[in-house]
Each structure stands twice: as C-alpha cells, then as structure tokens.
mmCIF file of C-alpha atoms in Angstrom:
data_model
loop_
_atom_site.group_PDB
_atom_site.id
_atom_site.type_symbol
_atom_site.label_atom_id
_atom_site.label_comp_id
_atom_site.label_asym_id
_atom_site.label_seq_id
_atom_site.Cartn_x
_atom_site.Cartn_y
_atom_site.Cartn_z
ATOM 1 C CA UNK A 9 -132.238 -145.776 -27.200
ATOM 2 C CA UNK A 10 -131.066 -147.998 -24.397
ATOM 3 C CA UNK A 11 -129.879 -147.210 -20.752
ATOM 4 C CA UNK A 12 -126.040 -145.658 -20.578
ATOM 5 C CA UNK A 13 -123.827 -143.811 -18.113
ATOM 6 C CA UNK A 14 -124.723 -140.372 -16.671
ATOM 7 C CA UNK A 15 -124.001 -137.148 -18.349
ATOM 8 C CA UNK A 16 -120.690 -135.546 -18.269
ATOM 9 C CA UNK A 17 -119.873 -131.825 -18.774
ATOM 10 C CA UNK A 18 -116.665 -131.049 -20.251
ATOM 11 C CA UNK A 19 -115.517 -127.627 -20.247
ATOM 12 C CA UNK A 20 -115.893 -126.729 -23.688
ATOM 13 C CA UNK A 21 -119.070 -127.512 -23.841
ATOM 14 C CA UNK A 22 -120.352 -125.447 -20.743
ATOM 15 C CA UNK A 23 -118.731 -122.597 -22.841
ATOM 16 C CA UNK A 24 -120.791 -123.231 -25.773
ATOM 17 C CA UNK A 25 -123.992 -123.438 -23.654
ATOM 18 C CA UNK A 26 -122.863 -120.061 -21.995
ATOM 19 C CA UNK A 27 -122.714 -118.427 -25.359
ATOM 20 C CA UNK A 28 -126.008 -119.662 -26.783
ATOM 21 C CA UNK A 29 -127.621 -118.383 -23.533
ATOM 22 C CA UNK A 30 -125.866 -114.979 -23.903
ATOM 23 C CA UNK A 31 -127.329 -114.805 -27.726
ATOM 24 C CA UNK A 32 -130.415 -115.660 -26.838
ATOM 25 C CA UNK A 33 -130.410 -112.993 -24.612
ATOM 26 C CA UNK A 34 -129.092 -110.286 -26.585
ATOM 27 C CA UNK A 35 -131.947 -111.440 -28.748
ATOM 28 C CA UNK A 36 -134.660 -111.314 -26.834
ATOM 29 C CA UNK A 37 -134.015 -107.510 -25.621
ATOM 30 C CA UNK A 38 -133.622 -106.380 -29.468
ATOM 31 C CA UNK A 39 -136.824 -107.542 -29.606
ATOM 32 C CA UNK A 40 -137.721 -105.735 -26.466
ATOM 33 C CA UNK A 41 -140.757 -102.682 -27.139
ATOM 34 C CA UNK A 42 -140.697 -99.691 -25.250
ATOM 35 C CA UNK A 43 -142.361 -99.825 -21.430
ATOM 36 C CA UNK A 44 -145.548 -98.561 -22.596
ATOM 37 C CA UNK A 45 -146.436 -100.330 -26.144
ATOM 38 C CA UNK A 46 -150.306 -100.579 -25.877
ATOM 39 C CA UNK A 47 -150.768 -104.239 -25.601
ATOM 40 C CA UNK A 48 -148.703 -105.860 -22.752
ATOM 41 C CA UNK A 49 -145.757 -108.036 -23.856
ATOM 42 C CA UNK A 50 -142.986 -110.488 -21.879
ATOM 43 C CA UNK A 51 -139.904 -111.835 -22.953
ATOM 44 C CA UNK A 52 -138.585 -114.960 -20.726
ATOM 45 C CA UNK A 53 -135.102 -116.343 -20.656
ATOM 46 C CA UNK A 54 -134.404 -119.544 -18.670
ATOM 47 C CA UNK A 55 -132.115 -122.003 -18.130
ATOM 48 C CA UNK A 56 -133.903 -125.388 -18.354
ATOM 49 C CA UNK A 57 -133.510 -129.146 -17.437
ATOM 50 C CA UNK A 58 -135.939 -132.013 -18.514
ATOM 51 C CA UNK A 59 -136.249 -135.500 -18.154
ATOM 52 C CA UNK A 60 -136.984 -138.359 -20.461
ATOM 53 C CA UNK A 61 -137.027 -142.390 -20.133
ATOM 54 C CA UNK A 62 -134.762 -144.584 -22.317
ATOM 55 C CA UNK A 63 -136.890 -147.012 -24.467
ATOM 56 C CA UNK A 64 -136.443 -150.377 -22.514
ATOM 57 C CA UNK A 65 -137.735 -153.767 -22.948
ATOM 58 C CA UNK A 66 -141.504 -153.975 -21.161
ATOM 59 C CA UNK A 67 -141.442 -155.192 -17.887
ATOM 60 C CA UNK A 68 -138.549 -153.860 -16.975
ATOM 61 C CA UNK A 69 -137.443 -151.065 -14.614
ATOM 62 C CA UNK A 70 -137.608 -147.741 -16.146
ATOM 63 C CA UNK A 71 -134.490 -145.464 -16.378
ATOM 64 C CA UNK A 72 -134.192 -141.572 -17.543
ATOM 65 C CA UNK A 73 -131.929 -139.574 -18.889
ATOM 66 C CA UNK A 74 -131.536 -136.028 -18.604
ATOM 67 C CA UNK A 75 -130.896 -133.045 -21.172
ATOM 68 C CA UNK A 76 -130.186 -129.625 -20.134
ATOM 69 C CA UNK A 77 -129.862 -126.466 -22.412
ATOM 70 C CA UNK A 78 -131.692 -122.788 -22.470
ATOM 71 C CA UNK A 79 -134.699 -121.142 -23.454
ATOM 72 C CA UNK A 80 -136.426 -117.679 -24.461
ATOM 73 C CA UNK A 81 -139.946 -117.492 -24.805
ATOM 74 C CA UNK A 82 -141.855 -114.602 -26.027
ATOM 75 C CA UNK A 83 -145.428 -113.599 -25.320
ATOM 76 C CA UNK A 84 -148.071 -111.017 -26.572
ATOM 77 C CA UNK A 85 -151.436 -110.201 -24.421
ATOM 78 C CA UNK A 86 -154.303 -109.671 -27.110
ATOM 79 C CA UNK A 87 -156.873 -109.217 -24.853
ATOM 80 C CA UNK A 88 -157.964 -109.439 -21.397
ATOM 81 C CA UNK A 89 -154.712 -111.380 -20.302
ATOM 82 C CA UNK A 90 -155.137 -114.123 -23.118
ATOM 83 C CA UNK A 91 -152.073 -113.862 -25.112
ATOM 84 C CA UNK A 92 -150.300 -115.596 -27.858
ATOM 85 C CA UNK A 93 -146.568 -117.370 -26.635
ATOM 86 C CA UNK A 94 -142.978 -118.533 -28.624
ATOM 87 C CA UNK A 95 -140.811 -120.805 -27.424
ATOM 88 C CA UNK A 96 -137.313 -121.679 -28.462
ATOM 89 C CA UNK A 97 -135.725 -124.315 -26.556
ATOM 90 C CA UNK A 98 -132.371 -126.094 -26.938
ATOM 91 C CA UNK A 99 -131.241 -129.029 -25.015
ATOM 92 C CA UNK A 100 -128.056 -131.046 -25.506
ATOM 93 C CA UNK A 101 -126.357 -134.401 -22.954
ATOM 94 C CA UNK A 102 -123.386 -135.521 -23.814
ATOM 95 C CA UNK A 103 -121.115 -139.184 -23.724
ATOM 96 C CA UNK A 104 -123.969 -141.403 -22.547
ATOM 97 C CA UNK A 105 -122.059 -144.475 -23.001
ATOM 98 C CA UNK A 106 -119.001 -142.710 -23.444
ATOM 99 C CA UNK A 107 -119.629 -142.017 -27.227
ATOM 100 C CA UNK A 108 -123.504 -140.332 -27.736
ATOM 101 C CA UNK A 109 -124.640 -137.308 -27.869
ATOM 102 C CA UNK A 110 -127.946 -135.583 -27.862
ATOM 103 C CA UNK A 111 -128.723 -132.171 -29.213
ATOM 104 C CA UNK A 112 -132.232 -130.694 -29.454
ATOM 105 C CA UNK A 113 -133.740 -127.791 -30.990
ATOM 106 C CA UNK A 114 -137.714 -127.072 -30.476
ATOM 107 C CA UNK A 115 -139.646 -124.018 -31.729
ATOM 108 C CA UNK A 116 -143.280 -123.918 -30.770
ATOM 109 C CA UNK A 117 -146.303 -121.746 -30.300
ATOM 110 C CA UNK A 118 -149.874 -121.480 -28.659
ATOM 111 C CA UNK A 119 -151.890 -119.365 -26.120
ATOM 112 C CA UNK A 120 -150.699 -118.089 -22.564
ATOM 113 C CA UNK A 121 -153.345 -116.671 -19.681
ATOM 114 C CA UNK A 122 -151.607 -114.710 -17.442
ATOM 115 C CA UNK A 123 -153.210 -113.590 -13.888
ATOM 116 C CA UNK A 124 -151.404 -110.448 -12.081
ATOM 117 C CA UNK A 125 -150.714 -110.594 -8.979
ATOM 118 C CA UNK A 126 -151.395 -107.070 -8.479
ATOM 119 C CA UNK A 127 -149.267 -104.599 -6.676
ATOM 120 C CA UNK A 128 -147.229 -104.285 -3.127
ATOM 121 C CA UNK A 129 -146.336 -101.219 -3.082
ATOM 122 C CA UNK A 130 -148.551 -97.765 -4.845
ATOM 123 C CA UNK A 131 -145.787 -97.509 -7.981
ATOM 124 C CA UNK A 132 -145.236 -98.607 -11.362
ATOM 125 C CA UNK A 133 -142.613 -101.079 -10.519
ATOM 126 C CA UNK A 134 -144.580 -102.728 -7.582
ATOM 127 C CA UNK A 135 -146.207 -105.502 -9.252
ATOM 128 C CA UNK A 136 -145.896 -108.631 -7.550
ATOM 129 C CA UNK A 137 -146.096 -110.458 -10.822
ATOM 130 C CA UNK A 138 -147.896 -112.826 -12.501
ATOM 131 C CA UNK A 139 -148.727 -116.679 -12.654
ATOM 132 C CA UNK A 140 -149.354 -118.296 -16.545
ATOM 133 C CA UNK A 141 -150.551 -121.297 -18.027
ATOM 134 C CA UNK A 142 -150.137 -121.939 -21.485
ATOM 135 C CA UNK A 143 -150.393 -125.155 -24.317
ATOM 136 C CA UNK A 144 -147.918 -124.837 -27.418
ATOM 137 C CA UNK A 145 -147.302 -127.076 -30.289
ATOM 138 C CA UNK A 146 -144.438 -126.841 -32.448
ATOM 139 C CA UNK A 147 -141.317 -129.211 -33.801
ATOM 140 C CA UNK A 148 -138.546 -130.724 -32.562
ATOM 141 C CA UNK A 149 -135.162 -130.420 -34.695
ATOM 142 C CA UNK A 150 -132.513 -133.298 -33.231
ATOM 143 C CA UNK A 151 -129.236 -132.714 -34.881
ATOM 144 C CA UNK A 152 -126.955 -135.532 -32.787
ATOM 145 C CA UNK A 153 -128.399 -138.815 -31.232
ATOM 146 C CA UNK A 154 -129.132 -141.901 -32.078
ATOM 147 C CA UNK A 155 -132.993 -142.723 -33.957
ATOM 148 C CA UNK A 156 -133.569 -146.330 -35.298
ATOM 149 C CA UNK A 157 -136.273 -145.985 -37.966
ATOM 150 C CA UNK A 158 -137.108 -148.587 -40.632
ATOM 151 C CA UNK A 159 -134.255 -150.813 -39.774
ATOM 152 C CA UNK A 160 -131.589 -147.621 -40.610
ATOM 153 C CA UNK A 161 -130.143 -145.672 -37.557
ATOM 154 C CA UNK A 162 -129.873 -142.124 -37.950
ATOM 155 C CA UNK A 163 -127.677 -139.962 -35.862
ATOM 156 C CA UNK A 164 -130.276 -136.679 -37.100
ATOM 157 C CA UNK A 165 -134.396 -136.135 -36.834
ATOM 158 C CA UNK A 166 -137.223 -134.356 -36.144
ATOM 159 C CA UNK A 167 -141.146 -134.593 -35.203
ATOM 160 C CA UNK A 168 -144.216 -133.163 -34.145
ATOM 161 C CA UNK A 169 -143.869 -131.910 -30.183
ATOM 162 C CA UNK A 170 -146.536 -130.465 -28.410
ATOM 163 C CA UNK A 171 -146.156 -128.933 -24.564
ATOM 164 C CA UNK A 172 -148.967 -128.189 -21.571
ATOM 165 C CA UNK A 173 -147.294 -125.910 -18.396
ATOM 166 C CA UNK A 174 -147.087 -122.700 -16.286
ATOM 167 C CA UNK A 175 -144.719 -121.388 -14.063
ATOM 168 C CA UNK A 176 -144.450 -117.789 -11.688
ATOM 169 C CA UNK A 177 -143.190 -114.529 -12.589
ATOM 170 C CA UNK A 178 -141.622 -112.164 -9.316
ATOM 171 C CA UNK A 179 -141.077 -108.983 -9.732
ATOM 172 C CA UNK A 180 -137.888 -107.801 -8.705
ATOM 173 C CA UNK A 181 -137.476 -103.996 -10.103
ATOM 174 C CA UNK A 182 -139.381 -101.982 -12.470
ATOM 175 C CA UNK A 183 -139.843 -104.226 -15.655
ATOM 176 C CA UNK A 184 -137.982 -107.304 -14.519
ATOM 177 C CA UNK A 185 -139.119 -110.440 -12.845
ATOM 178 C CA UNK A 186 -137.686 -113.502 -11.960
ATOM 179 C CA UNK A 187 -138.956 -116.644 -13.277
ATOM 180 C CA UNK A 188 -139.053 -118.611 -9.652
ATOM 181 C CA UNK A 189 -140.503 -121.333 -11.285
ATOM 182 C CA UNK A 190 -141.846 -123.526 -14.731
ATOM 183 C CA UNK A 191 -143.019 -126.588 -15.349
ATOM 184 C CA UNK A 192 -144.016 -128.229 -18.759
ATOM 185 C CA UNK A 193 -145.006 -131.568 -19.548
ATOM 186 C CA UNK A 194 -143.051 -132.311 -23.346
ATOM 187 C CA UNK A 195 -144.376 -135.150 -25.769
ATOM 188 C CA UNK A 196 -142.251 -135.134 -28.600
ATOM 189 C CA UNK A 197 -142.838 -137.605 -31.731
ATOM 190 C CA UNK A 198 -139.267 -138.950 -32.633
ATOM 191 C CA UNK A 199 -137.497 -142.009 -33.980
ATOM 192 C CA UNK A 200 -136.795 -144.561 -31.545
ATOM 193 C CA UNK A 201 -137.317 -147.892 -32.668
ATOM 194 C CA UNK A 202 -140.708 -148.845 -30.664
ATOM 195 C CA UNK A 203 -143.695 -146.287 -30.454
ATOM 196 C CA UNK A 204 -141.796 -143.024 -32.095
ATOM 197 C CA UNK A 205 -142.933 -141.597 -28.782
ATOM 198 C CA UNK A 206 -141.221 -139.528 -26.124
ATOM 199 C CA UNK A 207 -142.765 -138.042 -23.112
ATOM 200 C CA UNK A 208 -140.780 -135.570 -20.794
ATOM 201 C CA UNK A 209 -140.877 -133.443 -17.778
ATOM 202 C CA UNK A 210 -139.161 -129.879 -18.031
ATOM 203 C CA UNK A 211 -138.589 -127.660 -15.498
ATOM 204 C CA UNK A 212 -136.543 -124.098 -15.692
ATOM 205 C CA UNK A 213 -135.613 -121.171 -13.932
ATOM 206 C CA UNK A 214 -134.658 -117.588 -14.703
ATOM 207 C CA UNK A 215 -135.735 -114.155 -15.940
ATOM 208 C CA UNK A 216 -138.501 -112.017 -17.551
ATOM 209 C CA UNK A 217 -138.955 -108.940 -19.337
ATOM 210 C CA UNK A 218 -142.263 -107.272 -19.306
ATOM 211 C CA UNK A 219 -143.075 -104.044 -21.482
ATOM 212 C CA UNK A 220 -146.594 -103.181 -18.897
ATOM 213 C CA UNK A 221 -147.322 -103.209 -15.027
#
C-alpha cells in the first residue's frame, strides 16, 4: 500500500465498533467461571489502537497508518502463574484516500506469566493486581484492503501473525481490574507487493475479569 489521507470516522461506523465491543463483552462474561474455580482464570476486554508503516519506495521517509478496533483476551493459570492466553482482535480504518478501507480480524494463542502484586488491604478484593508478559502466534483474517500479490490485487487476505507484549492489571473492586496499560509488538505476514511483511505497534486500554485473588 502507498501513503493516503488520515482516517475518518463516520458515525455509522463508530456504531458498529460500539456493538462489536458490547458482544465481545457479553461474550467474555458467559464464559466467565465462578470466583473460586480451582485454577485462576482472567478475561480482558480492551479497546485497542496500533500502528503500521505504508510500504514506500526505499530511501524514502517512512509514513504510518493507524487501525483501531477491540479486543478480548482470555487466559488460564496452569501452574505457578504460567498460564495459557487467547486473543481476538479486530481492527478496521476507513477512506484512506477517500475510497480504502481496512478491516482486520486476528485470533491467536501462546503462554502468559503473570506476577501479583499482592494485596493493600487484609480482604479478598484487595489485590493490587498483576503485571503479564506473554508471546502468541495465531492468523490474521483481512476482509477489506488492498493486497497486491502475483501481479493481481486483492481487496481480501490472510497470513501467519505472531505477537510479543505485557501490560498492568489494577484492581479496582472485588474481581475487576482495570487494564491501565498493554503493549504488543504485531508482525503479521500479508500481501503487499514487496516483502509480504508487516510490523506493528499496539497499544490498548480497558478491563479485566479475574475468577481468583
């Protein structure tokens, strides 16, 4: 892809990223397990921003774009805070240039280390929460864009993605905590003309669920 003109929001489409945010939500909590299921579990939900760099002649200045969507991540502790994460991400920009869009869906999957904070206070809810690190691979689904391959431009693809990051966990009440804070480094493996390779810087913000103090 080359450079175009920032990303505009049209109303519409702020509603549609409202309601995939609200169904992501409602499933994460089905998913929910009661407070004390015997191996700790958390369930994230975030809204998330990342940044990528337009394929540009070498040599010349490098420009970014940026995509912006929702995410709900899922974790389970097997043992001794080592735990096995999900991630569901979906990211969307629209009218770069006035006519393009970009929509992306990524499902992924690897281990999470989680350190508690410990407590501030001598009750169940007075965890301070928790700080993670994690390394997932998984695929990238990209229903609208544009993805030159083998002289034929697609407007649809999908590759290999892999993602390193960690963020902070605050509790706020009992079982919740807000997400204050993640960052994840993103190399994806699609279409574009050159290398077939994208890296990207994500960063979101939000809440978490978690079944154990």
């Amino acid at each position: 892809m080359t450079p175009h003109s920032p990303i505009r929001f049209s109303l519409p489409s702020l509603i549609r990223r409202a309601r995939i945010f609200a169904s992501l939500a409602g499933l994460a909590f089905a998913l929910a397990t009661p407070a004390h299921a015997q191996h700790p579990q958390d369930i994230g939900l975030t809204f998330t921003q990342s940044r990528s760099n337009f394929v540009t002649i070498p040599g010349s200045a490098t420009q970014y774009f940026y995509l912006r969507g929702a995410a709900a991540d899922y974790n389970y502790d097997i043992w001794n805070r080592i735990g096995i994460s999900a991630t569901a991400v979906g990211l969307a920009g629209e009218n770069f240039g006035g006519h393009v869009d970009i929509h992306q869906v990524s499902f992924l999957a690897g281990p999470r280390y989680t350190w508690n904070l410990g407590h501030i206070l001598p009750f169940e809810w007075g965890r301070k929460g928790g700080i993670f690190g994690q390394g997932q691979i998984g695929y990238t689904r990209a229903t609208s864009g544009q993805y030159p391959a083998a002289g034929i431009q697609a407007d649809s693809a999908s590759g290999l993605t892999y993602t390193v990051g960690g963020g902070i966990n605050l509790n706020v009440y009992h079982h919740f905590d807000l997400r204050l804070f993640e960052a994840d480094f993103v190399h994806t493996q699609l279409p574009n003309g050159f290398n077939n390779s994208q890296s990207t810087f994500r960063l979101a913000i939000g809440i978490n669920f978690h079944t154990q103090d």
